[in-house]
Amino acid sequence: MKADGEMVRSAYTLRPEDDDFTQPGILVRKAFDDAHRSALVNTVAGSLLGGVREPMLARACEYWRCVDPDIGRRIEEKVRSGAAPKPAEGMGQR
């Protein structure tokens, strides 16, 4: 492997401007149409129903609310009401 300068191995340092949610939020709101958003909600909710329990379930719902409040709300409503489609393959309890 060649490099033009010094290579350093070190842990990434988080900065105040680092943000894990802006880009996925833009994807959901601006690139996805209603059908894509519904498919995302159904896929995530179905996967969560496949065996995710509290407190991880609450954390997963909060994660999706950070991506987009409406998507997060819709996912949580489907999961909590049991209205999501069957869990994604490989996500069921064993």
PDB file of N, CA, C and O in Angstrom, residues 52-90:
ATOM      1  N   VAL A  52     -37.286  -7.707  18.997  1.00  0.00           N
ATOM      2  CA  VAL A  52     -36.624  -6.634  19.740  1.00  0.00           C
ATOM      3  C   VAL A  52     -37.482  -6.279  20.944  1.00  0.00           C
ATOM      4  O   VAL A  52     -38.674  -6.042  20.833  1.00  0.00           O
ATOM      5  N   ARG A  53     -36.870  -6.268  22.103  1.00  0.00           N
ATOM      6  CA  ARG A  53     -37.577  -6.007  23.359  1.00  0.00           C
ATOM      7  C   ARG A  53     -37.075  -4.716  23.987  1.00  0.00           C
ATOM      8  O   ARG A  53     -36.026  -4.200  23.636  1.00  0.00           O
ATOM      9  N   GLU A  54     -37.822  -4.234  24.963  1.00  0.00           N
ATOM     10  CA  GLU A  54     -37.389  -3.079  25.741  1.00  0.00           C
ATOM     11  C   GLU A  54     -36.120  -3.447  26.502  1.00  0.00           C
ATOM     12  O   GLU A  54     -35.967  -4.587  26.882  1.00  0.00           O
ATOM     13  N   PRO A  55     -35.201  -2.576  26.713  1.00  0.00           N
ATOM     14  CA  PRO A  55     -35.197  -1.156  26.384  1.00  0.00           C
ATOM     15  C   PRO A  55     -34.700  -0.856  24.975  1.00  0.00           C
ATOM     16  O   PRO A  55     -34.747   0.283  24.518  1.00  0.00           O
ATOM     17  N   MET A  56     -34.233  -1.892  24.251  1.00  0.00           N
ATOM     18  CA  MET A  56     -33.715  -1.655  22.893  1.00  0.00           C
ATOM     19  C   MET A  56     -34.798  -1.175  21.945  1.00  0.00           C
ATOM     20  O   MET A  56     -34.526  -0.372  21.047  1.00  0.00           O
ATOM     21  N   LEU A  57     -36.026  -1.616  22.135  1.00  0.00           N
ATOM     22  CA  LEU A  57     -37.114  -1.170  21.275  1.00  0.00           C
ATOM     23  C   LEU A  57     -37.304   0.339  21.392  1.00  0.00           C
ATOM     24  O   LEU A  57     -37.433   1.033  20.382  1.00  0.00           O
ATOM     25  N   ALA A  58     -37.303   0.859  22.600  1.00  0.00           N
ATOM     26  CA  ALA A  58     -37.440   2.306  22.798  1.00  0.00           C
ATOM     27  C   ALA A  58     -36.279   3.054  22.150  1.00  0.00           C
ATOM     28  O   ALA A  58     -36.468   4.110  21.539  1.00  0.00           O
ATOM     29  N   ARG A  59     -35.075   2.500  22.248  1.00  0.00           N
ATOM     30  CA  ARG A  59     -33.908   3.143  21.645  1.00  0.00           C
ATOM     31  C   ARG A  59     -34.007   3.141  20.128  1.00  0.00           C
ATOM     32  O   ARG A  59     -33.639   4.124  19.472  1.00  0.00           O
ATOM     33  N   ALA A  60     -34.489   2.051  19.555  1.00  0.00           N
ATOM     34  CA  ALA A  60     -34.637   1.971  18.098  1.00  0.00           C
ATOM     35  C   ALA A  60     -35.660   2.988  17.609  1.00  0.00           C
ATOM     36  O   ALA A  60     -35.445   3.663  16.592  1.00  0.00           O
ATOM     37  N   CYS A  61     -36.761   3.123  18.330  1.00  0.00           N
ATOM     38  CA  CYS A  61     -37.788   4.104  17.943  1.00  0.00           C
ATOM     39  C   CYS A  61     -37.240   5.522  18.042  1.00  0.00           C
ATOM     40  O   CYS A  61     -37.488   6.351  17.162  1.00  0.00           O
ATOM     41  N   GLU A  62     -36.477   5.802  19.073  1.00  0.00           N
ATOM     42  CA  GLU A  62     -35.865   7.125  19.227  1.00  0.00           C
ATOM     43  C   GLU A  62     -34.881   7.399  18.095  1.00  0.00           C
ATOM     44  O   GLU A  62     -34.807   8.502  17.568  1.00  0.00           O
ATOM     45  N   TYR A  63     -34.111   6.396  17.710  1.00  0.00           N
ATOM     46  CA  TYR A  63     -33.177   6.531  16.600  1.00  0.00           C
ATOM     47  C   TYR A  63     -33.915   6.986  15.331  1.00  0.00           C
ATOM     48  O   TYR A  63     -33.512   7.944  14.672  1.00  0.00           O
ATOM     49  N   TRP A  64     -35.022   6.306  15.020  1.00  0.00           N
ATOM     50  CA  TRP A  64     -35.759   6.647  13.799  1.00  0.00           C
ATOM     51  C   TRP A  64     -36.443   8.000  13.917  1.00  0.00           C
ATOM     52  O   TRP A  64     -36.581   8.710  12.925  1.00  0.00           O
ATOM     53  N   ARG A  65     -36.848   8.405  15.129  1.00  0.00           N
ATOM     54  CA  ARG A  65     -37.397   9.764  15.306  1.00  0.00           C
ATOM     55  C   ARG A  65     -36.318  10.811  15.065  1.00  0.00           C
ATOM     56  O   ARG A  65     -36.617  11.901  14.587  1.00  0.00           O
ATOM     57  N   CYS A  66     -35.068  10.485  15.366  1.00  0.00           N
ATOM     58  CA  CYS A  66     -33.968  11.417  15.092  1.00  0.00           C
ATOM     59  C   CYS A  66     -33.708  11.538  13.592  1.00  0.00           C
ATOM     60  O   CYS A  66     -33.331  12.604  13.115  1.00  0.00           O
ATOM     61  N   VAL A  67     -33.892  10.470  12.859  1.00  0.00           N
ATOM     62  CA  VAL A  67     -33.756  10.522  11.406  1.00  0.00           C
ATOM     63  C   VAL A  67     -34.867  11.390  10.830  1.00  0.00           C
ATOM     64  O   VAL A  67     -34.620  12.305  10.053  1.00  0.00           O
ATOM     65  N   ASP A  68     -36.099  11.105  11.237  1.00  0.00           N
ATOM     66  CA  ASP A  68     -37.259  11.887  10.795  1.00  0.00           C
ATOM     67  C   ASP A  68     -38.388  11.659  11.797  1.00  0.00           C
ATOM     68  O   ASP A  68     -38.781  10.502  12.016  1.00  0.00           O
ATOM     69  N   PRO A  69     -38.900  12.726  12.398  1.00  0.00           N
ATOM     70  CA  PRO A  69     -39.939  12.550  13.428  1.00  0.00           C
ATOM     71  C   PRO A  69     -41.164  11.779  12.943  1.00  0.00           C
ATOM     72  O   PRO A  69     -41.694  10.936  13.676  1.00  0.00           O
ATOM     73  N   ASP A  70     -41.622  12.034  11.730  1.00  0.00           N
ATOM     74  CA  ASP A  70     -42.807  11.350  11.234  1.00  0.00           C
ATOM     75  C   ASP A  70     -42.538   9.865  10.987  1.00  0.00           C
ATOM     76  O   ASP A  70     -43.347   9.009  11.351  1.00  0.00           O
ATOM     77  N   ILE A  71     -41.404   9.559  10.383  1.00  0.00           N
ATOM     78  CA  ILE A  71     -41.057   8.160  10.142  1.00  0.00           C
ATOM     79  C   ILE A  71     -40.924   7.422  11.466  1.00  0.00           C
ATOM     80  O   ILE A  71     -41.421   6.304  11.635  1.00  0.00           O
ATOM     81  N   GLY A  72     -40.257   8.035  12.431  1.00  0.00           N
ATOM     82  CA  GLY A  72     -40.109   7.414  13.746  1.00  0.00           C
ATOM     83  C   GLY A  72     -41.435   7.161  14.419  1.00  0.00           C
ATOM     84  O   GLY A  72     -41.662   6.091  15.002  1.00  0.00           O
ATOM     85  N   ARG A  73     -42.340   8.131  14.324  1.00  0.00           N
ATOM     86  CA  ARG A  73     -43.676   7.977  14.912  1.00  0.00           C
ATOM     87  C   ARG A  73     -44.416   6.833  14.246  1.00  0.00           C
ATOM     88  O   ARG A  73     -45.029   5.987  14.911  1.00  0.00           O
ATOM     89  N   ARG A  74     -44.361   6.782  12.923  1.00  0.00           N
ATOM     90  CA  ARG A  74     -45.077   5.734  12.188  1.00  0.00           C
ATOM     91  C   ARG A  74     -44.531   4.348  12.505  1.00  0.00           C
ATOM     92  O   ARG A  74     -45.293   3.389  12.671  1.00  0.00           O
ATOM     93  N   ILE A  75     -43.211   4.240  12.602  1.00  0.00           N
ATOM     94  CA  ILE A  75     -42.604   2.954  12.954  1.00  0.00           C
ATOM     95  C   ILE A  75     -43.050   2.530  14.345  1.00  0.00           C
ATOM     96  O   ILE A  75     -43.499   1.397  14.550  1.00  0.00           O
ATOM     97  N   GLU A  76     -42.973   3.446  15.300  1.00  0.00           N
ATOM     98  CA  GLU A  76     -43.350   3.097  16.671  1.00  0.00           C
ATOM     99  C   GLU A  76     -44.828   2.721  16.761  1.00  0.00           C
ATOM    100  O   GLU A  76     -45.182   1.757  17.439  1.00  0.00           O
ATOM    101  N   GLU A  77     -45.692   3.447  16.067  1.00  0.00           N
ATOM    102  CA  GLU A  77     -47.123   3.116  16.094  1.00  0.00           C
ATOM    103  C   GLU A  77     -47.367   1.710  15.556  1.00  0.00           C
ATOM    104  O   GLU A  77     -48.147   0.947  16.127  1.00  0.00           O
ATOM    105  N   LYS A  78     -46.706   1.369  14.455  1.00  0.00           N
ATOM    106  CA  LYS A  78     -46.900   0.033  13.876  1.00  0.00           C
ATOM    107  C   LYS A  78     -46.402  -1.056  14.817  1.00  0.00           C
ATOM    108  O   LYS A  78     -47.055  -2.084  14.991  1.00  0.00           O
ATOM    109  N   VAL A  79     -45.261  -0.821  15.420  1.00  0.00           N
ATOM    110  CA  VAL A  79     -44.702  -1.826  16.316  1.00  0.00           C
ATOM    111  C   VAL A  79     -45.560  -1.985  17.558  1.00  0.00           C
ATOM    112  O   VAL A  79     -45.932  -3.094  17.944  1.00  0.00           O
ATOM    113  N   ARG A  80     -45.893  -0.879  18.196  1.00  0.00           N
ATOM    114  CA  ARG A  80     -46.632  -0.937  19.467  1.00  0.00           C
ATOM    115  C   ARG A  80     -48.040  -1.486  19.278  1.00  0.00           C
ATOM    116  O   ARG A  80     -48.584  -2.120  20.170  1.00  0.00           O
ATOM    117  N   SER A  81     -48.623  -1.261  18.101  1.00  0.00           N
ATOM    118  CA  SER A  81     -49.972  -1.767  17.861  1.00  0.00           C
ATOM    119  C   SER A  81     -49.961  -3.183  17.275  1.00  0.00           C
ATOM    120  O   SER A  81     -51.004  -3.807  17.122  1.00  0.00           O
ATOM    121  N   GLY A  82     -48.772  -3.657  16.914  1.00  0.00           N
ATOM    122  CA  GLY A  82     -48.673  -4.979  16.293  1.00  0.00           C
ATOM    123  C   GLY A  82     -49.150  -4.988  14.858  1.00  0.00           C
ATOM    124  O   GLY A  82     -49.415  -6.043  14.298  1.00  0.00           O
ATOM    125  N   ALA A  83     -49.253  -3.806  14.244  1.00  0.00           N
ATOM    126  CA  ALA A  83     -49.801  -3.693  12.898  1.00  0.00           C
ATOM    127  C   ALA A  83     -48.754  -3.820  11.798  1.00  0.00           C
ATOM    128  O   ALA A  83     -49.081  -3.703  10.633  1.00  0.00           O
ATOM    129  N   ALA A  84     -47.512  -4.054  12.154  1.00  0.00           N
ATOM    130  CA  ALA A  84     -46.478  -4.196  11.133  1.00  0.00           C
ATOM    131  C   ALA A  84     -46.659  -5.519  10.408  1.00  0.00           C
ATOM    132  O   ALA A  84     -47.240  -6.458  10.948  1.00  0.00           O
ATOM    133  N   PRO A  85     -46.163  -5.589   9.188  1.00  0.00           N
ATOM    134  CA  PRO A  85     -46.208  -6.872   8.483  1.00  0.00           C
ATOM    135  C   PRO A  85     -45.347  -7.883   9.221  1.00  0.00           C
ATOM    136  O   PRO A  85     -44.623  -7.533  10.146  1.00  0.00           O
ATOM    137  N   LYS A  86     -45.419  -9.128   8.795  1.00  0.00           N
ATOM    138  CA  LYS A  86     -44.655 -10.156   9.505  1.00  0.00           C
ATOM    139  C   LYS A  86     -43.179  -9.758   9.538  1.00  0.00           C
ATOM    140  O   LYS A  86     -42.694  -9.064   8.651  1.00  0.00           O
ATOM    141  N   PRO A  87     -42.473 -10.192  10.573  1.00  0.00           N
ATOM    142  CA  PRO A  87     -41.062  -9.838  10.690  1.00  0.00           C
ATOM    143  C   PRO A  87     -40.277 -10.240   9.451  1.00  0.00           C
ATOM    144  O   PRO A  87     -40.590 -11.232   8.793  1.00  0.00           O
ATOM    145  N   ALA A  88     -39.260  -9.455   9.141  1.00  0.00           N
ATOM    146  CA  ALA A  88     -38.394  -9.756   8.011  1.00  0.00           C
ATOM    147  C   ALA A  88     -37.762 -11.122   8.232  1.00  0.00           C
ATOM    148  O   ALA A  88     -37.493 -11.526   9.360  1.00  0.00           O
ATOM    149  N   GLU A  89     -37.500 -11.838   7.159  1.00  0.00           N
ATOM    150  CA  GLU A  89     -36.907 -13.175   7.255  1.00  0.00           C
ATOM    151  C   GLU A  89     -35.603 -13.104   8.031  1.00  0.00           C
ATOM    152  O   GLU A  89     -34.782 -12.215   7.822  1.00  0.00           O
ATOM    153  N   GLY A  90     -35.439 -14.028   8.951  1.00  0.00           N
ATOM    154  CA  GLY A  90     -34.240 -14.060   9.768  1.00  0.00           C
ATOM    155  C   GLY A  90     -34.323 -13.207  11.012  1.00  0.00           C
ATOM    156  O   GLY A  90     -33.425 -13.208  11.835  1.00  0.00           O
TER     157      GLY A  90
END
